[in-house]
Amino acid sequence: MLTSYNGWPASKDPAEIGIKSYPIPGTMIKLRCAEAVAPLLIGFAAEFHALIEPIDDGGLDDWGYCFRMVRGSTDRLSCHASGTAIDLNATKHPLGAVGTFAPEKVPMIRALANKWGCKWGGTFSRADEMHFEIRVNPTKAAKMILRLQKGQNDKRAEQVGK
Ligand SMILES: [Zn+2]
């Protein structure tokens, strides 16, 4: 089985690795990503939309699954090839450009990425500020998802109790 460079299974056939289309809450945007990490990537995208900047302004420049190499590479499969990466507001944050986010937003971007098990492309040696990818392995991802879902259920139970 092929893997993208973060170690997740990658395939030309989206069905083989459980790629599905997921709506981002609060937006009209849908992103294709791997089922096993969808709660992390979609949860991240929803908070990015609410707290950093709107995703659904402007064009359709938000992407998920795509079977391809890292741009400029011939042998490194992009995390998009495993459905474990997303690009948000690509037009505003093009590959290679540095400082496309206001500096005061950067700590929040890092904190959100960390919370959802992601790495931000803004920290790469070739800046890719639109890009967020899963940095945890399948076991850790499953644990994080359980914990996040438990947190949401507890919150719901609290609200029902009020
Ligand atoms: Zn990307």
mmCIF file with all atom_site columns, C-alpha atoms and ligand atoms in Angstrom:
data_model
loop_
_atom_site.group_PDB
_atom_site.id
_atom_site.type_symbol
_atom_site.label_atom_id
_atom_site.label_alt_id
_atom_site.label_comp_id
_atom_site.label_asym_id
_atom_site.label_entity_id
_atom_site.label_seq_id
_atom_site.pdbx_PDB_ins_code
_atom_site.Cartn_x
_atom_site.Cartn_y
_atom_site.Cartn_z
_atom_site.occupancy
_atom_site.B_iso_or_equiv
_atom_site.pdbx_formal_charge
_atom_site.auth_seq_id
_atom_site.auth_comp_id
_atom_site.auth_asym_id
_atom_site.auth_atom_id
_atom_site.pdbx_PDB_model_num
ATOM   1   C  CA . MET A 1 1   ? 0.000   0.000  0.000  1.00 0.00 ? 1   MET A CA 1
ATOM   2   C  CA . LEU A 1 2   ? 1.280   3.446  -0.886 1.00 0.00 ? 2   LEU A CA 1
ATOM   3   C  CA . THR A 1 3   ? 1.491   6.016  1.880  1.00 0.00 ? 3   THR A CA 1
ATOM   4   C  CA . SER A 1 4   ? 1.725   9.769  1.904  1.00 0.00 ? 4   SER A CA 1
ATOM   5   C  CA . TYR A 1 5   ? 4.727   11.176 3.760  1.00 0.00 ? 5   TYR A CA 1
ATOM   6   C  CA . ASN A 1 6   ? 2.792   11.406 7.042  1.00 0.00 ? 6   ASN A CA 1
ATOM   7   C  CA . GLY A 1 7   ? 2.397   7.600  6.930  1.00 0.00 ? 7   GLY A CA 1
ATOM   8   C  CA . TRP A 1 8   ? -1.297  7.374  6.036  1.00 0.00 ? 8   TRP A CA 1
ATOM   9   C  CA . PRO A 1 9   ? -2.509  5.009  3.256  1.00 0.00 ? 9   PRO A CA 1
ATOM   10  C  CA . ALA A 1 10  ? -2.759  6.761  -0.101 1.00 0.00 ? 10  ALA A CA 1
ATOM   11  C  CA . SER A 1 11  ? -4.504  5.636  -3.273 1.00 0.00 ? 11  SER A CA 1
ATOM   12  C  CA . LYS A 1 12  ? -5.590  6.716  -6.721 1.00 0.00 ? 12  LYS A CA 1
ATOM   13  C  CA . ASP A 1 13  ? -8.883  5.036  -5.911 1.00 0.00 ? 13  ASP A CA 1
ATOM   14  C  CA . PRO A 1 14  ? -10.662 7.224  -3.338 1.00 0.00 ? 14  PRO A CA 1
ATOM   15  C  CA . ALA A 1 15  ? -13.014 4.397  -2.301 1.00 0.00 ? 15  ALA A CA 1
ATOM   16  C  CA . GLU A 1 16  ? -10.070 2.191  -1.314 1.00 0.00 ? 16  GLU A CA 1
ATOM   17  C  CA . ILE A 1 17  ? -8.996  4.582  1.462  1.00 0.00 ? 17  ILE A CA 1
ATOM   18  C  CA . GLY A 1 18  ? -12.446 5.708  2.590  1.00 0.00 ? 18  GLY A CA 1
ATOM   19  C  CA . ILE A 1 19  ? -12.556 9.149  0.984  1.00 0.00 ? 19  ILE A CA 1
ATOM   20  C  CA . LYS A 1 20  ? -15.902 10.883 1.465  1.00 0.00 ? 20  LYS A CA 1
ATOM   21  C  CA . SER A 1 21  ? -17.231 14.385 1.074  1.00 0.00 ? 21  SER A CA 1
ATOM   22  C  CA . TYR A 1 22  ? -17.910 16.290 4.299  1.00 0.00 ? 22  TYR A CA 1
ATOM   23  C  CA . PRO A 1 23  ? -19.668 19.633 4.769  1.00 0.00 ? 23  PRO A CA 1
ATOM   24  C  CA . ILE A 1 24  ? -17.863 22.155 6.946  1.00 0.00 ? 24  ILE A CA 1
ATOM   25  C  CA . PRO A 1 25  ? -20.344 23.341 9.584  1.00 0.00 ? 25  PRO A CA 1
ATOM   26  C  CA . GLY A 1 26  ? -21.233 27.004 9.216  1.00 0.00 ? 26  GLY A CA 1
ATOM   27  C  CA . THR A 1 27  ? -20.208 27.138 5.528  1.00 0.00 ? 27  THR A CA 1
ATOM   28  C  CA . MET A 1 28  ? -21.404 26.036 2.082  1.00 0.00 ? 28  MET A CA 1
ATOM   29  C  CA . ILE A 1 29  ? -18.073 24.266 1.520  1.00 0.00 ? 29  ILE A CA 1
ATOM   30  C  CA . LYS A 1 30  ? -17.564 20.514 1.320  1.00 0.00 ? 30  LYS A CA 1
ATOM   31  C  CA . LEU A 1 31  ? -14.166 18.856 1.497  1.00 0.00 ? 31  LEU A CA 1
ATOM   32  C  CA . ARG A 1 32  ? -13.153 15.344 0.488  1.00 0.00 ? 32  ARG A CA 1
ATOM   33  C  CA . CYS A 1 33  ? -11.063 13.579 3.082  1.00 0.00 ? 33  CYS A CA 1
ATOM   34  C  CA . ALA A 1 34  ? -10.393 10.184 4.643  1.00 0.00 ? 34  ALA A CA 1
ATOM   35  C  CA . GLU A 1 35  ? -13.118 8.961  6.962  1.00 0.00 ? 35  GLU A CA 1
ATOM   36  C  CA . ALA A 1 36  ? -10.583 8.071  9.679  1.00 0.00 ? 36  ALA A CA 1
ATOM   37  C  CA . VAL A 1 37  ? -9.466  11.696 10.047 1.00 0.00 ? 37  VAL A CA 1
ATOM   38  C  CA . ALA A 1 38  ? -12.554 13.589 8.872  1.00 0.00 ? 38  ALA A CA 1
ATOM   39  C  CA . PRO A 1 39  ? -13.661 14.657 12.381 1.00 0.00 ? 39  PRO A CA 1
ATOM   40  C  CA . LEU A 1 40  ? -10.212 16.210 12.923 1.00 0.00 ? 40  LEU A CA 1
ATOM   41  C  CA . LEU A 1 41  ? -9.876  17.999 9.576  1.00 0.00 ? 41  LEU A CA 1
ATOM   42  C  CA . ILE A 1 42  ? -13.504 19.132 9.451  1.00 0.00 ? 42  ILE A CA 1
ATOM   43  C  CA . GLY A 1 43  ? -13.514 20.173 13.118 1.00 0.00 ? 43  GLY A CA 1
ATOM   44  C  CA . PHE A 1 44  ? -10.376 22.176 12.447 1.00 0.00 ? 44  PHE A CA 1
ATOM   45  C  CA . ALA A 1 45  ? -11.840 23.788 9.309  1.00 0.00 ? 45  ALA A CA 1
ATOM   46  C  CA . ALA A 1 46  ? -15.027 24.791 11.154 1.00 0.00 ? 46  ALA A CA 1
ATOM   47  C  CA . GLU A 1 47  ? -13.030 26.505 13.909 1.00 0.00 ? 47  GLU A CA 1
ATOM   48  C  CA . PHE A 1 48  ? -10.700 28.104 11.371 1.00 0.00 ? 48  PHE A CA 1
ATOM   49  C  CA . HIS A 1 49  ? -13.809 29.525 9.663  1.00 0.00 ? 49  HIS A CA 1
ATOM   50  C  CA . ALA A 1 50  ? -15.272 30.790 12.952 1.00 0.00 ? 50  ALA A CA 1
ATOM   51  C  CA . LEU A 1 51  ? -12.093 32.094 14.602 1.00 0.00 ? 51  LEU A CA 1
ATOM   52  C  CA . ILE A 1 52  ? -9.446  32.861 11.952 1.00 0.00 ? 52  ILE A CA 1
ATOM   53  C  CA . GLU A 1 53  ? -11.192 33.891 8.731  1.00 0.00 ? 53  GLU A CA 1
ATOM   54  C  CA . PRO A 1 54  ? -14.265 32.884 6.698  1.00 0.00 ? 54  PRO A CA 1
ATOM   55  C  CA . ILE A 1 55  ? -13.669 30.005 4.296  1.00 0.00 ? 55  ILE A CA 1
ATOM   56  C  CA . ASP A 1 56  ? -16.615 30.534 1.997  1.00 0.00 ? 56  ASP A CA 1
ATOM   57  C  CA . ASP A 1 57  ? -15.816 34.084 0.873  1.00 0.00 ? 57  ASP A CA 1
ATOM   58  C  CA . GLY A 1 58  ? -14.431 34.447 -2.618 1.00 0.00 ? 58  GLY A CA 1
ATOM   59  C  CA . GLY A 1 59  ? -13.922 31.486 -4.923 1.00 0.00 ? 59  GLY A CA 1
ATOM   60  C  CA . LEU A 1 60  ? -13.919 27.763 -4.474 1.00 0.00 ? 60  LEU A CA 1
ATOM   61  C  CA . ASP A 1 61  ? -10.336 27.569 -3.321 1.00 0.00 ? 61  ASP A CA 1
ATOM   62  C  CA . ASP A 1 62  ? -10.583 24.980 -0.574 1.00 0.00 ? 62  ASP A CA 1
ATOM   63  C  CA . TRP A 1 63  ? -9.391  21.451 -1.304 1.00 0.00 ? 63  TRP A CA 1
ATOM   64  C  CA . GLY A 1 64  ? -9.030  18.071 0.335  1.00 0.00 ? 64  GLY A CA 1
ATOM   65  C  CA . TYR A 1 65  ? -8.258  14.700 -1.273 1.00 0.00 ? 65  TYR A CA 1
ATOM   66  C  CA . CYS A 1 66  ? -6.247  14.718 -4.482 1.00 0.00 ? 66  CYS A CA 1
ATOM   67  C  CA . PHE A 1 67  ? -3.893  11.944 -5.641 1.00 0.00 ? 67  PHE A CA 1
ATOM   68  C  CA . ARG A 1 68  ? -0.649  13.739 -6.375 1.00 0.00 ? 68  ARG A CA 1
ATOM   69  C  CA . MET A 1 69  ? 2.980   14.202 -5.371 1.00 0.00 ? 69  MET A CA 1
ATOM   70  C  CA . VAL A 1 70  ? 4.234   17.041 -3.210 1.00 0.00 ? 70  VAL A CA 1
ATOM   71  C  CA . ARG A 1 71  ? 4.539   19.980 -5.616 1.00 0.00 ? 71  ARG A CA 1
ATOM   72  C  CA . GLY A 1 72  ? 7.973   19.859 -7.217 1.00 0.00 ? 72  GLY A CA 1
ATOM   73  C  CA . SER A 1 73  ? 8.654   16.276 -6.093 1.00 0.00 ? 73  SER A CA 1
ATOM   74  C  CA . THR A 1 74  ? 8.582   13.095 -8.180 1.00 0.00 ? 74  THR A CA 1
ATOM   75  C  CA . ASP A 1 75  ? 8.535   10.517 -5.384 1.00 0.00 ? 75  ASP A CA 1
ATOM   76  C  CA . ARG A 1 76  ? 6.957   12.035 -2.261 1.00 0.00 ? 76  ARG A CA 1
ATOM   77  C  CA . LEU A 1 77  ? 3.199   11.545 -2.116 1.00 0.00 ? 77  LEU A CA 1
ATOM   78  C  CA . SER A 1 78  ? 1.376   14.598 -0.822 1.00 0.00 ? 78  SER A CA 1
ATOM   79  C  CA . CYS A 1 79  ? -0.817  14.173 2.257  1.00 0.00 ? 79  CYS A CA 1
ATOM   80  C  CA . HIS A 1 80  ? -3.671  15.184 -0.059 1.00 0.00 ? 80  HIS A CA 1
ATOM   81  C  CA . ALA A 1 81  ? -3.162  11.759 -1.713 1.00 0.00 ? 81  ALA A CA 1
ATOM   82  C  CA . SER A 1 82  ? -4.248  10.057 1.509  1.00 0.00 ? 82  SER A CA 1
ATOM   83  C  CA . GLY A 1 83  ? -7.093  12.491 2.200  1.00 0.00 ? 83  GLY A CA 1
ATOM   84  C  CA . THR A 1 84  ? -5.309  13.691 5.331  1.00 0.00 ? 84  THR A CA 1
ATOM   85  C  CA . ALA A 1 85  ? -4.636  17.285 4.258  1.00 0.00 ? 85  ALA A CA 1
ATOM   86  C  CA . ILE A 1 86  ? -6.719  20.315 3.395  1.00 0.00 ? 86  ILE A CA 1
ATOM   87  C  CA . ASP A 1 87  ? -5.995  23.666 1.793  1.00 0.00 ? 87  ASP A CA 1
ATOM   88  C  CA . LEU A 1 88  ? -8.054  26.624 2.990  1.00 0.00 ? 88  LEU A CA 1
ATOM   89  C  CA . ASN A 1 89  ? -8.423  29.956 1.175  1.00 0.00 ? 89  ASN A CA 1
ATOM   90  C  CA . ALA A 1 90  ? -5.676  29.005 -1.276 1.00 0.00 ? 90  ALA A CA 1
ATOM   91  C  CA . THR A 1 91  ? -6.017  32.251 -3.251 1.00 0.00 ? 91  THR A CA 1
ATOM   92  C  CA . LYS A 1 92  ? -5.184  34.345 -0.192 1.00 0.00 ? 92  LYS A CA 1
ATOM   93  C  CA . HIS A 1 93  ? -2.428  32.047 1.045  1.00 0.00 ? 93  HIS A CA 1
ATOM   94  C  CA . PRO A 1 94  ? -0.499  30.776 -2.015 1.00 0.00 ? 94  PRO A CA 1
ATOM   95  C  CA . LEU A 1 95  ? 2.297   28.202 -1.851 1.00 0.00 ? 95  LEU A CA 1
ATOM   96  C  CA . GLY A 1 96  ? 5.650   29.821 -1.063 1.00 0.00 ? 96  GLY A CA 1
ATOM   97  C  CA . ALA A 1 97  ? 4.224   33.089 0.288  1.00 0.00 ? 97  ALA A CA 1
ATOM   98  C  CA . VAL A 1 98  ? 5.164   34.007 3.856  1.00 0.00 ? 98  VAL A CA 1
ATOM   99  C  CA . GLY A 1 99  ? 3.144   36.202 6.220  1.00 0.00 ? 99  GLY A CA 1
ATOM   100 C  CA . THR A 1 100 ? -0.206  35.874 4.434  1.00 0.00 ? 100 THR A CA 1
ATOM   101 C  CA . PHE A 1 101 ? -1.978  35.829 7.810  1.00 0.00 ? 101 PHE A CA 1
ATOM   102 C  CA . ALA A 1 102 ? -1.956  38.801 10.179 1.00 0.00 ? 102 ALA A CA 1
ATOM   103 C  CA . PRO A 1 103 ? 0.755   38.105 12.782 1.00 0.00 ? 103 PRO A CA 1
ATOM   104 C  CA . GLU A 1 104 ? -1.744  38.285 15.642 1.00 0.00 ? 104 GLU A CA 1
ATOM   105 C  CA . LYS A 1 105 ? -3.640  35.350 14.134 1.00 0.00 ? 105 LYS A CA 1
ATOM   106 C  CA . VAL A 1 106 ? -0.643  33.032 13.955 1.00 0.00 ? 106 VAL A CA 1
ATOM   107 C  CA . PRO A 1 107 ? -0.668  31.835 17.605 1.00 0.00 ? 107 PRO A CA 1
ATOM   108 C  CA . MET A 1 108 ? -4.358  30.896 17.258 1.00 0.00 ? 108 MET A CA 1
ATOM   109 C  CA . ILE A 1 109 ? -3.692  29.057 13.962 1.00 0.00 ? 109 ILE A CA 1
ATOM   110 C  CA . ARG A 1 110 ? -0.942  27.038 15.657 1.00 0.00 ? 110 ARG A CA 1
ATOM   111 C  CA . ALA A 1 111 ? -3.095  26.315 18.711 1.00 0.00 ? 111 ALA A CA 1
ATOM   112 C  CA . LEU A 1 112 ? -6.051  25.153 16.599 1.00 0.00 ? 112 LEU A CA 1
ATOM   113 C  CA . ALA A 1 113 ? -3.863  22.951 14.396 1.00 0.00 ? 113 ALA A CA 1
ATOM   114 C  CA . ASN A 1 114 ? -2.390  21.352 17.493 1.00 0.00 ? 114 ASN A CA 1
ATOM   115 C  CA . LYS A 1 115 ? -5.792  20.807 19.106 1.00 0.00 ? 115 LYS A CA 1
ATOM   116 C  CA . TRP A 1 116 ? -7.040  18.895 16.037 1.00 0.00 ? 116 TRP A CA 1
ATOM   117 C  CA . GLY A 1 117 ? -3.903  16.773 15.481 1.00 0.00 ? 117 GLY A CA 1
ATOM   118 C  CA . CYS A 1 118 ? -2.734  18.834 12.512 1.00 0.00 ? 118 CYS A CA 1
ATOM   119 C  CA . LYS A 1 119 ? 0.456   20.469 11.335 1.00 0.00 ? 119 LYS A CA 1
ATOM   120 C  CA . TRP A 1 120 ? 0.323   23.863 9.635  1.00 0.00 ? 120 TRP A CA 1
ATOM   121 C  CA . GLY A 1 121 ? 2.124   24.306 6.302  1.00 0.00 ? 121 GLY A CA 1
ATOM   122 C  CA . GLY A 1 122 ? 3.150   27.792 7.475  1.00 0.00 ? 122 GLY A CA 1
ATOM   123 C  CA . THR A 1 123 ? 5.872   26.048 9.498  1.00 0.00 ? 123 THR A CA 1
ATOM   124 C  CA . PHE A 1 124 ? 7.370   24.226 6.458  1.00 0.00 ? 124 PHE A CA 1
ATOM   125 C  CA . SER A 1 125 ? 10.741  25.278 5.042  1.00 0.00 ? 125 SER A CA 1
ATOM   126 C  CA . ARG A 1 126 ? 8.838   26.134 1.845  1.00 0.00 ? 126 ARG A CA 1
ATOM   127 C  CA . ALA A 1 127 ? 5.876   27.982 3.366  1.00 0.00 ? 127 ALA A CA 1
ATOM   128 C  CA . ASP A 1 128 ? 2.469   26.599 2.450  1.00 0.00 ? 128 ASP A CA 1
ATOM   129 C  CA . GLU A 1 129 ? 0.173   28.713 4.601  1.00 0.00 ? 129 GLU A CA 1
ATOM   130 C  CA . MET A 1 130 ? -3.101  27.430 3.064  1.00 0.00 ? 130 MET A CA 1
ATOM   131 C  CA . HIS A 1 131 ? -2.167  23.863 4.028  1.00 0.00 ? 131 HIS A CA 1
ATOM   132 C  CA . PHE A 1 132 ? -3.029  21.769 7.095  1.00 0.00 ? 132 PHE A CA 1
ATOM   133 C  CA . GLU A 1 133 ? -2.218  18.068 7.399  1.00 0.00 ? 133 GLU A CA 1
ATOM   134 C  CA . ILE A 1 134 ? -2.733  15.313 9.937  1.00 0.00 ? 134 ILE A CA 1
ATOM   135 C  CA . ARG A 1 135 ? 0.433   14.789 11.960 1.00 0.00 ? 135 ARG A CA 1
ATOM   136 C  CA . VAL A 1 136 ? -0.743  11.943 14.208 1.00 0.00 ? 136 VAL A CA 1
ATOM   137 C  CA . ASN A 1 137 ? -0.838  8.209  13.416 1.00 0.00 ? 137 ASN A CA 1
ATOM   138 C  CA . PRO A 1 138 ? -4.081  6.227  13.061 1.00 0.00 ? 138 PRO A CA 1
ATOM   139 C  CA . THR A 1 139 ? -4.093  5.051  16.710 1.00 0.00 ? 139 THR A CA 1
ATOM   140 C  CA . LYS A 1 140 ? -3.581  8.565  18.057 1.00 0.00 ? 140 LYS A CA 1
ATOM   141 C  CA . ALA A 1 141 ? -6.137  10.006 15.613 1.00 0.00 ? 141 ALA A CA 1
ATOM   142 C  CA . ALA A 1 142 ? -8.794  7.532  16.758 1.00 0.00 ? 142 ALA A CA 1
ATOM   143 C  CA . LYS A 1 143 ? -8.079  8.415  20.403 1.00 0.00 ? 143 LYS A CA 1
ATOM   144 C  CA . MET A 1 144 ? -8.269  12.143 19.721 1.00 0.00 ? 144 MET A CA 1
ATOM   145 C  CA . ILE A 1 145 ? -11.563 11.732 17.876 1.00 0.00 ? 145 ILE A CA 1
ATOM   146 C  CA . LEU A 1 146 ? -13.082 9.739  20.744 1.00 0.00 ? 146 LEU A CA 1
ATOM   147 C  CA . ARG A 1 147 ? -11.983 12.357 23.257 1.00 0.00 ? 147 ARG A CA 1
ATOM   148 C  CA . LEU A 1 148 ? -13.297 15.243 21.158 1.00 0.00 ? 148 LEU A CA 1
ATOM   149 C  CA . GLN A 1 149 ? -16.616 13.495 20.602 1.00 0.00 ? 149 GLN A CA 1
ATOM   150 C  CA . LYS A 1 150 ? -16.911 12.739 24.303 1.00 0.00 ? 150 LYS A CA 1
ATOM   151 C  CA . GLY A 1 151 ? -16.290 16.421 25.015 1.00 0.00 ? 151 GLY A CA 1
ATOM   152 C  CA . GLN A 1 152 ? -19.083 17.395 22.624 1.00 0.00 ? 152 GLN A CA 1
ATOM   153 C  CA . ASN A 1 153 ? -21.503 14.885 24.169 1.00 0.00 ? 153 ASN A CA 1
ATOM   154 C  CA . ASP A 1 154 ? -20.716 16.146 27.674 1.00 0.00 ? 154 ASP A CA 1
ATOM   155 C  CA . LYS A 1 155 ? -21.394 19.716 26.520 1.00 0.00 ? 155 LYS A CA 1
ATOM   156 C  CA . ARG A 1 156 ? -24.709 18.627 24.972 1.00 0.00 ? 156 ARG A CA 1
ATOM   157 C  CA . ALA A 1 157 ? -25.731 16.777 28.146 1.00 0.00 ? 157 ALA A CA 1
ATOM   158 C  CA . GLU A 1 158 ? -24.924 19.908 30.167 1.00 0.00 ? 158 GLU A CA 1
ATOM   159 C  CA . GLN A 1 159 ? -27.097 22.035 27.890 1.00 0.00 ? 159 GLN A CA 1
ATOM   160 C  CA . VAL A 1 160 ? -29.996 19.568 28.105 1.00 0.00 ? 160 VAL A CA 1
ATOM   161 C  CA . GLY A 1 161 ? -29.645 19.611 31.901 1.00 0.00 ? 161 GLY A CA 1
ATOM   162 C  CA . LYS A 1 162 ? -30.059 23.398 32.054 1.00 0.00 ? 162 LYS A CA 1
HETATM 163 ZN ZN . ZN  B 2 .   ? -2.094  21.384 0.635  1.00 0.00 ? 1   ZN  B ZN 1
#
